[in-house]
XYZ file of C-alpha atoms in Angstrom:
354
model
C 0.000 0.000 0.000
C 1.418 3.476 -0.673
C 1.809 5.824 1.985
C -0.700 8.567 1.912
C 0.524 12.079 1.091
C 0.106 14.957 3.549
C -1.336 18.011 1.113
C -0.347 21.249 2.266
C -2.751 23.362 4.342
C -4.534 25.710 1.915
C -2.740 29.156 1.593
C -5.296 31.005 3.010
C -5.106 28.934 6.599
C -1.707 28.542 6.736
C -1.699 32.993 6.546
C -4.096 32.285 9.337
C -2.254 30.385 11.186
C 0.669 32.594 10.828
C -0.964 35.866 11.772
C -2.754 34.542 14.651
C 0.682 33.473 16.264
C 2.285 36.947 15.561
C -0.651 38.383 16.413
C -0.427 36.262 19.898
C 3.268 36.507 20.495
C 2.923 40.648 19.871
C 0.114 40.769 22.804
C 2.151 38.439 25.120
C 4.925 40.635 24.503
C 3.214 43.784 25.050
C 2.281 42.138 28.284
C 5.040 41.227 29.572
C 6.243 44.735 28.767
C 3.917 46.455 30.581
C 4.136 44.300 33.684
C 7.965 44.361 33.719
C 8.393 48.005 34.258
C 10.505 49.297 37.649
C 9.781 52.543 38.868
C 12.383 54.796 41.404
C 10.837 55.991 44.689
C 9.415 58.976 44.377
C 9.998 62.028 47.381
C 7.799 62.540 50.004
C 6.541 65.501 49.663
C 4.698 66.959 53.406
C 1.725 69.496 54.140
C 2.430 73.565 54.436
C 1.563 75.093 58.134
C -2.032 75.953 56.993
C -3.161 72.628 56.005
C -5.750 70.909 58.188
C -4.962 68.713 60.136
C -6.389 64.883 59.184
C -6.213 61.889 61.773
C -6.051 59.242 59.679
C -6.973 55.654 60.888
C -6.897 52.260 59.333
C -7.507 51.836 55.990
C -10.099 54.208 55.986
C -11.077 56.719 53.033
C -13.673 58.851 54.701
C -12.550 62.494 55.355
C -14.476 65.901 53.965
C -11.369 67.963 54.651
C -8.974 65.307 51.841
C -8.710 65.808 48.493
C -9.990 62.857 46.759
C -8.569 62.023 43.423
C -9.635 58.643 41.101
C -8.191 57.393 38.507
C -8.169 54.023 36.462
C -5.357 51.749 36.725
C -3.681 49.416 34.238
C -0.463 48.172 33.441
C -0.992 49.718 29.994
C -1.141 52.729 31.204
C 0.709 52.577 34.488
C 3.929 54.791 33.770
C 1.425 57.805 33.147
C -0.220 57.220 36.082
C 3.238 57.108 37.867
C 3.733 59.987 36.423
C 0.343 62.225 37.243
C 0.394 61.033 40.756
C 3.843 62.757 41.092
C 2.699 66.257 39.247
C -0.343 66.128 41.855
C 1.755 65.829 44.982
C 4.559 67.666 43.985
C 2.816 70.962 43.444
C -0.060 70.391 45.800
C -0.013 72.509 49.044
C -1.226 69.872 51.148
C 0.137 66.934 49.461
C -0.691 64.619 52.839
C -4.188 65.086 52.517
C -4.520 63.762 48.558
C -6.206 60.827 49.008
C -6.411 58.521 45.879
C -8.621 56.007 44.409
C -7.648 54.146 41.860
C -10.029 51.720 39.363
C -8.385 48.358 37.974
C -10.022 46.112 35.708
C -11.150 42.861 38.327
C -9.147 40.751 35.245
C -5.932 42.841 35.974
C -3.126 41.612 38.549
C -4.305 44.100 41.674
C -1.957 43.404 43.720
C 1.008 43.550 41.178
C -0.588 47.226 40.653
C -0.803 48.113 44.066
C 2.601 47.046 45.095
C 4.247 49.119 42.145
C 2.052 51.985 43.512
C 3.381 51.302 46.930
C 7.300 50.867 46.002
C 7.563 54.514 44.692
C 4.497 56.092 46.890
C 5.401 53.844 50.403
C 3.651 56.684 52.449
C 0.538 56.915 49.945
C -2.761 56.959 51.327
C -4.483 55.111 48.537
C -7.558 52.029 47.621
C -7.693 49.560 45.268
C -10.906 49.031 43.637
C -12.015 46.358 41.207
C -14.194 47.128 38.144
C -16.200 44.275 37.096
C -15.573 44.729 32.730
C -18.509 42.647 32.589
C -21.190 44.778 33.578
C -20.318 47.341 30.882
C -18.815 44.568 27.722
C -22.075 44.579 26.458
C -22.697 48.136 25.957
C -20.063 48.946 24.263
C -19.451 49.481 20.762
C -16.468 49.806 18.583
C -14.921 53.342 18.237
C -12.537 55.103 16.090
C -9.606 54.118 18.162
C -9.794 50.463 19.597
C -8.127 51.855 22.935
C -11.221 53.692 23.464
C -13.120 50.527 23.795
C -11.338 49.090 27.051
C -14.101 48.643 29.615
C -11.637 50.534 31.964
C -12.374 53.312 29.659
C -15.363 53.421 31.069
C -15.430 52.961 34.792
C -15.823 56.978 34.967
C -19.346 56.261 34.860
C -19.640 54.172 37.546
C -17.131 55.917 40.483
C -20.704 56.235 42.013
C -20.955 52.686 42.601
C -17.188 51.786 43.349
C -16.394 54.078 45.410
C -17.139 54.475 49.340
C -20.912 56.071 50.131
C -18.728 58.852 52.693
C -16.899 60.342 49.689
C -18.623 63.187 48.287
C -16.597 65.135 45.528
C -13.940 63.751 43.723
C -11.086 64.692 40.747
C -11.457 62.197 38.656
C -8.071 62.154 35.796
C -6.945 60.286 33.226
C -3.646 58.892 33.567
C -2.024 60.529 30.745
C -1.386 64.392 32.174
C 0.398 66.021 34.440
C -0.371 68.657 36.955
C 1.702 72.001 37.500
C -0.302 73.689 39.710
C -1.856 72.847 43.179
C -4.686 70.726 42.958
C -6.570 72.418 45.487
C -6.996 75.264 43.840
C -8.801 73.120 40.940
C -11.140 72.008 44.030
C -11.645 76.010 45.033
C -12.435 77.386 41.514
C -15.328 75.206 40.599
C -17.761 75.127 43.192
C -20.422 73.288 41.556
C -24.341 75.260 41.744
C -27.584 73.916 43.442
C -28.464 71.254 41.127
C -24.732 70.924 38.991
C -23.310 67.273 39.331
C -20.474 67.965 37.553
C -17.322 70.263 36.563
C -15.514 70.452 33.272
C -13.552 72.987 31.325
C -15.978 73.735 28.535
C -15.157 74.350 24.953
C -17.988 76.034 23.346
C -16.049 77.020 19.962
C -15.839 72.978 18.962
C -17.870 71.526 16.737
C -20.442 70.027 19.085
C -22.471 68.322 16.300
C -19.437 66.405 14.816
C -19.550 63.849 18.226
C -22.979 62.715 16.639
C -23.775 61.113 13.731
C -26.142 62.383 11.123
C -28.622 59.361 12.109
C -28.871 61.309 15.383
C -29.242 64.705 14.266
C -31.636 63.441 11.156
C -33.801 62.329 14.163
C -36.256 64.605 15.627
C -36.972 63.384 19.023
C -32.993 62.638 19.314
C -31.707 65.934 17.770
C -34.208 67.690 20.209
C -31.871 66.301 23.386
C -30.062 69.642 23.546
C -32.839 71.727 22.602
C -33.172 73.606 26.231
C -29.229 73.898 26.268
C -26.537 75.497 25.419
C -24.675 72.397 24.850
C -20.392 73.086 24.738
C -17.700 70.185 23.750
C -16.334 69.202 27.177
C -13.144 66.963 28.131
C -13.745 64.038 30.050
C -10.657 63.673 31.357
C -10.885 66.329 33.897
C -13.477 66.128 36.000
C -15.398 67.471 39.329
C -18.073 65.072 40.445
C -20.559 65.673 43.319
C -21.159 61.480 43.761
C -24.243 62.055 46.291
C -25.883 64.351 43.409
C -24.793 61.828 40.854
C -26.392 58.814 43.128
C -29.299 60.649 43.768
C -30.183 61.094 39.869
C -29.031 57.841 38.975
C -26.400 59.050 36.111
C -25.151 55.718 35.476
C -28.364 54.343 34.168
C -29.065 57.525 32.179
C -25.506 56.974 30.432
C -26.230 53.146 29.908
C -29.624 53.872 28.034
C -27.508 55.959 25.568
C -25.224 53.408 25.439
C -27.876 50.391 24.899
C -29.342 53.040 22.240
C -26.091 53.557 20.417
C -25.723 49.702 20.341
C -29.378 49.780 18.472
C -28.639 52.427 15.869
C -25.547 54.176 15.225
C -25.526 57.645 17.130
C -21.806 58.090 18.082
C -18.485 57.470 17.266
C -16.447 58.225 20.057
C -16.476 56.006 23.329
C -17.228 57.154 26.263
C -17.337 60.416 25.801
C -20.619 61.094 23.791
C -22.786 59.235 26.415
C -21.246 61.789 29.119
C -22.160 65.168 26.358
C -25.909 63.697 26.062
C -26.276 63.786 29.900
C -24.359 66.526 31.003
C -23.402 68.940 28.106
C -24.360 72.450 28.516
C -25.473 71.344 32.595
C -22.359 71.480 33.642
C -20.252 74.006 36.081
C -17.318 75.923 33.847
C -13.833 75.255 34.910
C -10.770 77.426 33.809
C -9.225 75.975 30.600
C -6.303 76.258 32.313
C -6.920 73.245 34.121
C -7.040 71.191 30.903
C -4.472 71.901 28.261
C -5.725 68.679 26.538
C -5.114 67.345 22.671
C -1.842 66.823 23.364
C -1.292 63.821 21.776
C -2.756 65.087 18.719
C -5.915 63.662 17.368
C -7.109 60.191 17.478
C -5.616 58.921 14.220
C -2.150 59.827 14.253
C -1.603 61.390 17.168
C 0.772 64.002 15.656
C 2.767 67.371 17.658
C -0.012 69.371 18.925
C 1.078 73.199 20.369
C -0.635 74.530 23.588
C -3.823 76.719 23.632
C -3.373 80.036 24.284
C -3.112 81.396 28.172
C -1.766 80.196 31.239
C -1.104 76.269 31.616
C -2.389 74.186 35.193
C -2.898 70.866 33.614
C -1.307 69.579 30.284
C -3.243 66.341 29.150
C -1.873 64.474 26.255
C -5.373 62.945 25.331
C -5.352 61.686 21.500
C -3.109 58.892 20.224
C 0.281 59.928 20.910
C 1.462 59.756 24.596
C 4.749 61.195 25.889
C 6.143 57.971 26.625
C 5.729 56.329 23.909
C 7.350 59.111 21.815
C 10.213 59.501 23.850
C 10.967 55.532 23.901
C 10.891 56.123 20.400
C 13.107 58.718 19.870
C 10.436 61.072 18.282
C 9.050 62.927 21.032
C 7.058 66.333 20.196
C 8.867 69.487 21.752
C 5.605 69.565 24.669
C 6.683 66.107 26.073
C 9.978 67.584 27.651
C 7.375 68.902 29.973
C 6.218 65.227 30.805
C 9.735 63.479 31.411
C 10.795 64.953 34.316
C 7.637 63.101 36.274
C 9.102 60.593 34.700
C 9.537 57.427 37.439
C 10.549 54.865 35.198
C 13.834 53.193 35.732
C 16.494 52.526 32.519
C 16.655 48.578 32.076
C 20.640 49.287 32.894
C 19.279 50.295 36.506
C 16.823 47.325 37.253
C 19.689 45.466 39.120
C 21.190 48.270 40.767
């Protein structure tokens, strides 16, 4: 009997098979990258003579008189959020009493996380809370840049639910911007009004009706959403929230129904954000735009050298593609990242062993 002959696999699944495993080894790698970073030990940096005085105790996270601050927390993502926790503390005037809160993915290694938090921040008064991607997969639907679709992206909505009942107002930030100003004085400029939930640097000279599709404007009862507002372009990224006021008017489940819409017919582009402008644009409390500088990283195609807006700077946010680490890693950073590297905590690989 003749041996049977193996036939090749068809060209088409043997390019299959071959993308798939670059297209694996690339993620592992990217992994492995992320959760192999060292970071030095940052200063400590200790409250001026007119800061009040906070007894803390335990673990707890209840105190009116701290500054609370959240932010998400991957390892994607963690050298900018190295990097912004510095900026806050270093030119905060009562950098003891910054309390943050940071969101990780309940997939993601927390206690890698909070242990690289800890080795550069050992006197940081900080929580750990896990964000179930689950309960928000299912609403979400693809954007122009696949980074916008991380369910992390989207755990702004839901501080409300994560974090404790006792804390009231909180900063929320992204994790790729720095702070050059004291973060109190964010707090003190935008007291929010009777009925305001939140407080955002508003950009009324953007084109508000590009975030929507022309299926939402074409439609009357949708298109009528902003008709009792002045509706302004507002960065997510920098935010006041008043949590109890948030709770009370259940703002999660007024984002999800725009989110459960969008999955039904196309209204939106842009991940999270749009949902947050059809509940909150033009109801807002104005915030200096000096306390967001953001575009940065250009837009969110090619993320090319953006310059600053005019007047004075607080906050410089490199929201868009590009981020100032990646550019400087690759030897083509824009002239506005020198202002990021020197919050820089990331240690050279010649240093790991040192």
């Amino acid at each position: 009997m003749k041996p049977v002959r193996q036939l090749p696999l068809p060209f088409f699944l043997t390019s299959f098979f071959i993308i798939a495993t670059i297209t694996t080894t690339i993620r592992t790698t990217n992994a492995a990258a992320a959760t192999s970073q060292m970071f030095r030990e940052a200063p400590e940096f200790y409250n001026s003579p007119e800061c009040p005085k906070i007894e803390y105790r335990d673990n707890s996270m209840c105190f009116d008189e701290a500054v609370h601050v959240a932010m998400t927390l991957d390892s994607a993502y963690i050298r900018g959020s190295m990097a912004a926790i510095l900026s806050i503390l270093q030119h905060s005037s009562c950098p003891q009493n910054v309390l943050f809160h940071f969101v990780a993915s309940a997939s993601a290694d927390a206690s890698n996380l909070r242990a690289t938090i800890s080795s550069s921040f050992p006197y940081l008064k900080f929580q750990v809370y896990r964000f179930d991607d689950s309960s928000v997969a299912g609403l979400i639907s693809t954007s122009i840049r696949s980074a916008l679709d991380c369910p992390l992206n989207y755990a702004r909505s839901y501080l409300a639910n994560i974090l404790p009942l006792c804390v009231r107002k909180v900063v929320y930030l992204d994790s790729d911007l720095v702070l050059v100003d004291d973060i109190v004085k964010l707090l003190s400029a935008t007291p929010l009004g009777d009925n305001q939930i939140l407080a955002a640097p508003e950009y009324c000279n953007a084109n508000f009706t590009s975030y929507f599709t022309p299926t939402f404007w074409s439609n009357p009862s949708l298109s009528l959403t902003f008709a009792d507002r002045k509706a302004c372009y507002f960065n997510t990224g920098v935010m006041v929230i008043d949590l109890h006021r948030w709770r009370n008017g259940d703002y999660t489940r007024k984002i999800e129904e725009w989110m459960e819409l969008q999955k039904r017919m196309r209204i939106y582009e842009l991940g999270s954000l749009p949902p947050f402008l059809l509940v909150f644009a033009g109801n807002i409390a104005p915030v200096d735009h000096r306390w967001n500088q953001h575009g940065l990283g250009g837009d969110n195609f090619r993320g090319l050298c953006r310059d600053l807006h005019p007047g004075p700077v607080s906050l410089l946010h490199w929201s868009g593609k590009g981020k100032p680490w990646a550019r400087l890693d690759a030897n083509r950073p824009c002239p506005l990242d020198a202002l990021w590297a020197p919050y820089d905590l990331l240690k050279p690989p010649f240093s790991f062993d040192s």
